[in-house]
Short mmCIF file of C-alpha atoms in Angstrom, two decimals:
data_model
loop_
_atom_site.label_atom_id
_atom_site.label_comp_id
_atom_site.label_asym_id
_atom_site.label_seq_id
_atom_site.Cartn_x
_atom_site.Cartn_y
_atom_site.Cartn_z
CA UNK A 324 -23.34 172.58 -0.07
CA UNK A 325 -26.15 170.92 2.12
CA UNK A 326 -28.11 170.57 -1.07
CA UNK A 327 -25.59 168.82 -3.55
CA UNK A 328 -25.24 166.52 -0.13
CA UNK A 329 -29.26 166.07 -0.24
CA UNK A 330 -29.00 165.12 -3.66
CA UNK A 331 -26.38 162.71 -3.70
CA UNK A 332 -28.09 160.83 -0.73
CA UNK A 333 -31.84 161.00 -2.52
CA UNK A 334 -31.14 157.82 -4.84
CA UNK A 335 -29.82 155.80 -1.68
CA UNK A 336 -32.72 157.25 0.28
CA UNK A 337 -34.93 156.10 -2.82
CA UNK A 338 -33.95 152.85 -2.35
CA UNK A 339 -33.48 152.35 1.28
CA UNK A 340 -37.55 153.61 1.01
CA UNK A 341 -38.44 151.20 -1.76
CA UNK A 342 -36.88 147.96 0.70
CA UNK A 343 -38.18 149.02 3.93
CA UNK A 344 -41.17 150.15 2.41
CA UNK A 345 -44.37 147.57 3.53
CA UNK A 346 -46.53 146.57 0.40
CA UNK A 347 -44.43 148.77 -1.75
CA UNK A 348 -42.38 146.27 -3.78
CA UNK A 349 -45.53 144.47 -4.55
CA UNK A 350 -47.27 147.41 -6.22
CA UNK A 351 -44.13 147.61 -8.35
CA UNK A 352 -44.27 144.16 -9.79
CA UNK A 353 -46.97 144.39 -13.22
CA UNK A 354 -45.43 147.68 -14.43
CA UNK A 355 -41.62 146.33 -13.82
CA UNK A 356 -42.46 142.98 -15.91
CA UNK A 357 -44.72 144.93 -18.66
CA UNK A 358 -41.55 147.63 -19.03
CA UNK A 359 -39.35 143.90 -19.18
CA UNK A 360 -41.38 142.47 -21.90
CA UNK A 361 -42.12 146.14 -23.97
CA UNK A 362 -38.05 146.58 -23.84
CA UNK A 363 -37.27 143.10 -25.10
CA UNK A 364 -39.97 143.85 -28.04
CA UNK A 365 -38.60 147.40 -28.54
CA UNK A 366 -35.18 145.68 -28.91
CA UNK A 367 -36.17 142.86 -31.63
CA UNK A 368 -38.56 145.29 -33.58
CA UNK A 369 -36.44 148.38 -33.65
CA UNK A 370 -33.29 148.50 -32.10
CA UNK A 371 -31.35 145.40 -32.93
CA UNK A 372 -32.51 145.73 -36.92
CA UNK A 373 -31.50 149.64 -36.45
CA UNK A 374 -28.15 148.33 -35.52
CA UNK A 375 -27.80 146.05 -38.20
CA UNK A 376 -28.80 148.36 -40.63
CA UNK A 377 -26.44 150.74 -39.22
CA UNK A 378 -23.12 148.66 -39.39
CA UNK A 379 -24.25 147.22 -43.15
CA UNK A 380 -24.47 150.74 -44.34
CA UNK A 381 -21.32 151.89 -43.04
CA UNK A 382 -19.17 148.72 -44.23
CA UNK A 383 -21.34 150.28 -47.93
CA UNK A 384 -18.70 151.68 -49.79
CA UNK A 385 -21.33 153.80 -51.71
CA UNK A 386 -21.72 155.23 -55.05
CA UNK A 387 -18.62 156.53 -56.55
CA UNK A 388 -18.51 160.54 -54.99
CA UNK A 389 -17.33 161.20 -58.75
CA UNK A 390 -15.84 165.18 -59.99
CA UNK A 391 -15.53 166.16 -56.07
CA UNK A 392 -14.13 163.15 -54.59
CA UNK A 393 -10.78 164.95 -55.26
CA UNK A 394 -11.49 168.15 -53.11
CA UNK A 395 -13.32 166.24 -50.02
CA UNK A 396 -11.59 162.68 -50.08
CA UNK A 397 -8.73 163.97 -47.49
CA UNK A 398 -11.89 164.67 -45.50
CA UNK A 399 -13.70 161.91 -45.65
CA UNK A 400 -10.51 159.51 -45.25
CA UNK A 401 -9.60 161.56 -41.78
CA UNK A 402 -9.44 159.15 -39.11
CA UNK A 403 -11.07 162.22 -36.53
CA UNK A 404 -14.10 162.92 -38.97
CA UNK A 405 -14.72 159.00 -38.82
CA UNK A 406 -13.83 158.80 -35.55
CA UNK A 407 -16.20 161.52 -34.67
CA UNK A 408 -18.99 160.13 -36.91
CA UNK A 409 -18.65 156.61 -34.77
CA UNK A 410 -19.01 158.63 -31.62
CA UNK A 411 -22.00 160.81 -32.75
CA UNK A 412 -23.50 157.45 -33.95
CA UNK A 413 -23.20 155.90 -30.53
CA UNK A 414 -24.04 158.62 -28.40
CA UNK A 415 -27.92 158.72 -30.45
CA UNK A 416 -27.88 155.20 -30.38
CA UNK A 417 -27.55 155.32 -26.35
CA UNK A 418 -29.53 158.47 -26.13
CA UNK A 419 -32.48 156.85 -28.29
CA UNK A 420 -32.37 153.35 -26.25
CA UNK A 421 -32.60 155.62 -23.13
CA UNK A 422 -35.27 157.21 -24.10
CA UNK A 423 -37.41 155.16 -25.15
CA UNK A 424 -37.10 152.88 -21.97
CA UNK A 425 -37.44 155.92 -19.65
CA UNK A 426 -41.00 157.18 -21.47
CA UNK A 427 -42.11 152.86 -21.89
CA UNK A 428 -41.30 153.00 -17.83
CA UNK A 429 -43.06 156.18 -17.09
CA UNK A 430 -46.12 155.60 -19.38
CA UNK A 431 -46.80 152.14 -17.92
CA UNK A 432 -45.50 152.75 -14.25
CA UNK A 433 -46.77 156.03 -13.67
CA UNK A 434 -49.90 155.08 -11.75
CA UNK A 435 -48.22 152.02 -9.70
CA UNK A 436 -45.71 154.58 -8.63
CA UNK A 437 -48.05 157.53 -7.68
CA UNK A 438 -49.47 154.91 -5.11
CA UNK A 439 -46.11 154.05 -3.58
CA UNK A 440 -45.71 158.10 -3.63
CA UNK A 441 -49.33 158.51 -2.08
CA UNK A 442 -48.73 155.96 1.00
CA UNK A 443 -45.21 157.70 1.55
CA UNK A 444 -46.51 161.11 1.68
CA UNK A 445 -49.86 160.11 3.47
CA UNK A 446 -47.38 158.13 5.95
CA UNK A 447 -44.94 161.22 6.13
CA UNK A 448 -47.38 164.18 6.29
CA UNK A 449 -50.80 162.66 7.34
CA UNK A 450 -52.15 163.67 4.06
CA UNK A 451 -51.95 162.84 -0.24
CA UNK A 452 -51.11 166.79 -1.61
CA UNK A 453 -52.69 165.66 -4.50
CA UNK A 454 -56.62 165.15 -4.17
CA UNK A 455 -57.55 161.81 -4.88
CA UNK A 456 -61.57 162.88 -5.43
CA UNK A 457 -61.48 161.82 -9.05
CA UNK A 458 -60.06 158.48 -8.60
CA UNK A 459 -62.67 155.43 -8.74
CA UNK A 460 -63.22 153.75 -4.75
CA UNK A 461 -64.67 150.68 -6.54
CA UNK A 462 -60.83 149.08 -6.74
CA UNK A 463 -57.78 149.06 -3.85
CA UNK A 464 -54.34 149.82 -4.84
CA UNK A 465 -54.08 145.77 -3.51
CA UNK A 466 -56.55 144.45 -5.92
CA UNK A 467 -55.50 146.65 -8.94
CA UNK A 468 -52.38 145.11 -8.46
CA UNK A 469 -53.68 141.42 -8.43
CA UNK A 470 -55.87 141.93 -11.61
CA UNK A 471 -52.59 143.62 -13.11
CA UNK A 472 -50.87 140.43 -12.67
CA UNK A 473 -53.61 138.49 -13.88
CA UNK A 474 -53.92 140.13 -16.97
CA UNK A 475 -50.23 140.70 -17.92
CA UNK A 476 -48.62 138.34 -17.43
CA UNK A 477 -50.49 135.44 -19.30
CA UNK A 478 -51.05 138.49 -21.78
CA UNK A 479 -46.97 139.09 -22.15
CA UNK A 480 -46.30 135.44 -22.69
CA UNK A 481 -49.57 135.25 -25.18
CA UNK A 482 -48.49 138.09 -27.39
CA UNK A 483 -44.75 136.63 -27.33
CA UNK A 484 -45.69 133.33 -28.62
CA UNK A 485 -48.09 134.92 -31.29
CA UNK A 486 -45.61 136.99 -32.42
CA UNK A 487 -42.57 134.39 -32.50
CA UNK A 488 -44.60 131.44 -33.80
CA UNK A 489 -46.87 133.50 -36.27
CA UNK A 490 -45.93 133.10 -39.62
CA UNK A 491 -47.36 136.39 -40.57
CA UNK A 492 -48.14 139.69 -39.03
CA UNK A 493 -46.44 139.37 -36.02
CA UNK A 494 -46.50 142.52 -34.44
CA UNK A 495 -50.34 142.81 -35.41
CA UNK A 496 -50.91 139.71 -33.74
CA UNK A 497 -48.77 140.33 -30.36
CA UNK A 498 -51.07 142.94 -29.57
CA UNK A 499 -54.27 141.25 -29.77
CA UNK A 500 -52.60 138.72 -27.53
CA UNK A 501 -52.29 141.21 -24.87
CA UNK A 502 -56.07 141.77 -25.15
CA UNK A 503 -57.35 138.50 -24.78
CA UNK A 504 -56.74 137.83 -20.83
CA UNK A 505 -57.56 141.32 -20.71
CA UNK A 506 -60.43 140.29 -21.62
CA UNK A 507 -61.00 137.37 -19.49
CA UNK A 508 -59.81 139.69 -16.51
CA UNK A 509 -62.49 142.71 -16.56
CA UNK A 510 -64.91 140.10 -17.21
CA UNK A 511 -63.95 138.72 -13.81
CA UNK A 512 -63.83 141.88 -12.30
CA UNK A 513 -65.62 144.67 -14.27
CA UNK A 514 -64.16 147.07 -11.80
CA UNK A 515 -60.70 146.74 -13.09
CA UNK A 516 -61.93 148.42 -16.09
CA UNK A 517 -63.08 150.93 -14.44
CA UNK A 518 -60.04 151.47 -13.06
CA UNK A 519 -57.97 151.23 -16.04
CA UNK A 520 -59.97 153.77 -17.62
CA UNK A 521 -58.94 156.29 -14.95
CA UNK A 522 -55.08 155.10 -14.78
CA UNK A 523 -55.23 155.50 -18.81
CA UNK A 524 -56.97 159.00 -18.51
CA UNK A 525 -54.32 160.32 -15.68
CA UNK A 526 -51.48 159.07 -17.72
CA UNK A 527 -52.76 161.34 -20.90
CA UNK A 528 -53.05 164.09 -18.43
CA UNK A 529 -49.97 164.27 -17.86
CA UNK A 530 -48.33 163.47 -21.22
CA UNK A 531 -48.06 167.09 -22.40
CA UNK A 532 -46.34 168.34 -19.80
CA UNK A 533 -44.13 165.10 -19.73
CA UNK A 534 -43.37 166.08 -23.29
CA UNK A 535 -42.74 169.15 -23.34
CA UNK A 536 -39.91 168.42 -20.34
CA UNK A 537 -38.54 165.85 -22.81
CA UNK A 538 -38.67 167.67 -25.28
CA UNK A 539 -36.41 170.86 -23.44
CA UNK A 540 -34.10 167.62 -22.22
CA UNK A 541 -33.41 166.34 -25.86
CA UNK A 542 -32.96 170.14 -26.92
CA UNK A 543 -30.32 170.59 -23.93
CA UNK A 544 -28.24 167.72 -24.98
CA UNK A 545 -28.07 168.33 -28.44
CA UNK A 546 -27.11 171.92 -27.91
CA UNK A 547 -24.06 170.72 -25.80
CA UNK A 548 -23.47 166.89 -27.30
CA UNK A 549 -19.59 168.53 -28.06
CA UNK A 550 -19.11 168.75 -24.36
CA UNK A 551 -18.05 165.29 -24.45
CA UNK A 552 -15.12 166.36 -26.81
CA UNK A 553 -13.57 168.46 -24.47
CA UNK A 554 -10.28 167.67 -23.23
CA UNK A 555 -9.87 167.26 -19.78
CA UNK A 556 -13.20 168.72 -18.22
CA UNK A 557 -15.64 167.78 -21.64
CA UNK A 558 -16.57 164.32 -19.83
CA UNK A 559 -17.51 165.35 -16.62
CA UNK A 560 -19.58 168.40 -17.51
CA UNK A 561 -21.38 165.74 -20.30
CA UNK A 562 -22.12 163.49 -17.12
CA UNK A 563 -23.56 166.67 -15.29
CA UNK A 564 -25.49 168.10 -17.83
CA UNK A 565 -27.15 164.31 -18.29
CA UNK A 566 -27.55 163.55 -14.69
CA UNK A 567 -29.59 166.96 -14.53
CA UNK A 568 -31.87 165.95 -17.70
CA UNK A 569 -32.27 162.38 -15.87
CA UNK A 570 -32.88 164.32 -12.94
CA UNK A 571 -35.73 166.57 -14.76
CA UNK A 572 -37.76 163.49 -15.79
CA UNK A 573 -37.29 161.29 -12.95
CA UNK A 574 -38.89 164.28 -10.62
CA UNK A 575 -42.29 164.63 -12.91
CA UNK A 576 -44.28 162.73 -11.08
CA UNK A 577 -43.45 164.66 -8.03
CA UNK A 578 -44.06 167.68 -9.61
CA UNK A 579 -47.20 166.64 -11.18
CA UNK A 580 -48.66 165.36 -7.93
CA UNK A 581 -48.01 169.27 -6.86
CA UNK A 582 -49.78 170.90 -10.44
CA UNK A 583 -47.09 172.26 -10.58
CA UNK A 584 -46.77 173.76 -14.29
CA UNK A 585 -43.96 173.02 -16.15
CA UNK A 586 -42.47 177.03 -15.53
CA UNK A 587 -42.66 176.11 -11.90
CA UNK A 588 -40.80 173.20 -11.65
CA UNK A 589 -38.13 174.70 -14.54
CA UNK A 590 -37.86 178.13 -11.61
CA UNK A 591 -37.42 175.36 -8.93
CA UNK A 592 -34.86 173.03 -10.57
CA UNK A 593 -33.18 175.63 -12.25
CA UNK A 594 -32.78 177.07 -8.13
CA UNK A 595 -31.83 174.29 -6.67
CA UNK A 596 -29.29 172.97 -9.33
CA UNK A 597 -26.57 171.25 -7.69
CA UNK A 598 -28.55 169.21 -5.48
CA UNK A 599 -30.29 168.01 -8.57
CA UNK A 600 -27.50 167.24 -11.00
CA UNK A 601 -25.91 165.68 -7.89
CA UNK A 602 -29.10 163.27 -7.73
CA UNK A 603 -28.92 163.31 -11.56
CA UNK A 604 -25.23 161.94 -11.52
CA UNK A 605 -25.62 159.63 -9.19
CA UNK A 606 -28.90 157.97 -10.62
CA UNK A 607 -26.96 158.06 -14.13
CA UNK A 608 -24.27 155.69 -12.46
CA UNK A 609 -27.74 153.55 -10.91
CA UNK A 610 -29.34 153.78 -13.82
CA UNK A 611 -26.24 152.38 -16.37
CA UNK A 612 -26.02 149.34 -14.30
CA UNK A 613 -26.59 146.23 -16.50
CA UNK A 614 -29.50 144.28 -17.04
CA UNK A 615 -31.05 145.30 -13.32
CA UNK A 616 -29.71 149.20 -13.10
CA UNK A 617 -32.61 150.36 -15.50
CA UNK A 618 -35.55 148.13 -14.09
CA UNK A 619 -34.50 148.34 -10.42
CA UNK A 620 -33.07 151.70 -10.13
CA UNK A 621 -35.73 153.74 -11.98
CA UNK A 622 -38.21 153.11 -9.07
CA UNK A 623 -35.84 153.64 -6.59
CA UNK A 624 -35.08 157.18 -7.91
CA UNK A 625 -38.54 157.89 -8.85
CA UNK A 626 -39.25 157.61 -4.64
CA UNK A 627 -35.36 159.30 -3.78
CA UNK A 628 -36.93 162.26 -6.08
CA UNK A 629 -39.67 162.70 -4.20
CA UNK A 630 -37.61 162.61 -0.86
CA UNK A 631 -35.39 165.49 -2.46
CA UNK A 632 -38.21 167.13 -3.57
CA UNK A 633 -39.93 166.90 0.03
CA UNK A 634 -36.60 168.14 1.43
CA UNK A 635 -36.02 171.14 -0.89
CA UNK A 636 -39.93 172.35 -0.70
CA UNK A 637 -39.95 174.81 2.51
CA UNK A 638 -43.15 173.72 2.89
CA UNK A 639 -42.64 169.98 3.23
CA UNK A 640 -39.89 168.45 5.66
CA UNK A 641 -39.73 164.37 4.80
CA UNK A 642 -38.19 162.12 7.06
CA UNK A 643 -35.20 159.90 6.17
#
């Protein structure tokens, strides 16, 4: 009981954290607006002509199903199959848009966040649990920050208007926008690339195991995507077998500050499962907020996490 109560307080924790926090919000700012602009391009290159192409193939009435239209029409013209169908449709459509934010967010904010985790554990403990021996001294978390800003956001608004106003090759273009302050920026400061060179390398570090957790997420909701058809109970075990897969990503950076391999955090989680599909719910509700739930509430969570994780290790007590 005390640990579903820990986990439905981590996200509120997370964010009382994140607002108290001195010099946290400011770290947060480059990969928040990067995340902003690479989810408004993911939207007009792949998900809004996805959607289109969706709706204009099922108003298709299709080739004529000829000799066994007879046999399979009274299934095809059931209101529950096409019911059904709309439902299936929606719930990949949601679970691909989800998705893809969550691994845009944790590929570009991964680094910005394991600072705010490193001054919260340093402040908490009196020491990183992670060793910090490989990471360059040449650039502050301060000044990474600044050059960040320097280079992305002139970059973001450079790629946009190369992409909208191009008359050809957009998306080829945007990109090279992106480069071109990036450009101007390690020029400025050559140490910035030296920096980016070890955020990039950490990130790919970590991508296997990241994938593979996705990976046994997806698996877990398609095994069970029928919950939701249920009557009575199917909802709220969907909801709780989602808020656990949310709560499974949002906790790998935690984790991977620990090494812990992925069979270790699976034997933890998998121990202390109702404290984390009580964070998991409750971060799903965060999360679903429009427009500012996904942006705001991901690094929120990504700190409560931590905190839960803190509290549930017996070998690290964090303070509220």
């Amino acid at each position: 009981m005390a640990g579903l109560i820990e986990g439905a307080r981590a996200p509120l924790v997370g964010a009382s954290l994140l607002l108290r926090g001195p010099r946290l919000k400011r770290v947060l700012v480059p990969p928040v607006l990067a995340v902003t602009l690479g989810a408004a391009w993911l939207h007009g290159a792949w998900i809004s002509p996805s959607i289109e192409a969706f709706f204009t193939l099922s108003s298709d009435p299709g080739p004529d199903p000829s000799w066994w239209q007879s046999s399979l029409a009274w299934l095809a013209d059931s209101w529950l199959l096409q019911t059904l169908s709309g439902l299936s449709s929606l719930i990949a459509l949601a679970l691909t848009i989800w998705l893809s934010f969550t691994l845009l967010f944790e590929v570009i904010a991964g680094p910005f966040l394991d600072e705010v985790h490193s001054r919260l554990e340093t402040q908490w403990f009196g020491r990183d649990p992670r060793s910090h021996s490989a990471r360059p001294d040449v650039l502050d978390s301060e000044a990474a920050t600044r050059r960040s800003l320097q280079w992305l956001l002139p970059g973001g608004l450079l790629g946009a208007a190369m992409a909208w106003f191009s008359p050809f090759l957009p998306w080829l273009l945007a990109p090279i926008g992106l480069l071109i302050p990036l450009l101007w920026v390690t020029r400025q400061d050559p140490s910035y690339l030296t920096w980016l060179r070890w955020a990039a390398g950490h990130e790919l570090s970590l991508l296997l195991t990241s994938a593979k957790i996705a990976l046994i997420s997806i698996l877990m909701l398609l095994i069970f995507i029928w919950l939701p058809f249920v009557p009575l109970v199917g909802t709220y075990l969907w909801i709780s077998l989602s808020g656990f897969v949310l709560a499974m990503g949002l906790c790998d950076l935690a984790f991977s500050r620990r090494d812990w391999p992925g069979r270790t955090r699976m034997s933890f989680m998998m121990a202390q499962a109702p404290a984390f599909g009580a964070f998991g719910v409750v971060g799903g509700f965060l999360v679903g907020i429009p427009i500012l739930g996904p942006i705001l509430a991901v690094p929120a969570l990504s700190i409560g996490s931590l905190w839960l994780i803190c509290r549930l290790d017996t070998g690290q007590r964090a303070a509220s």
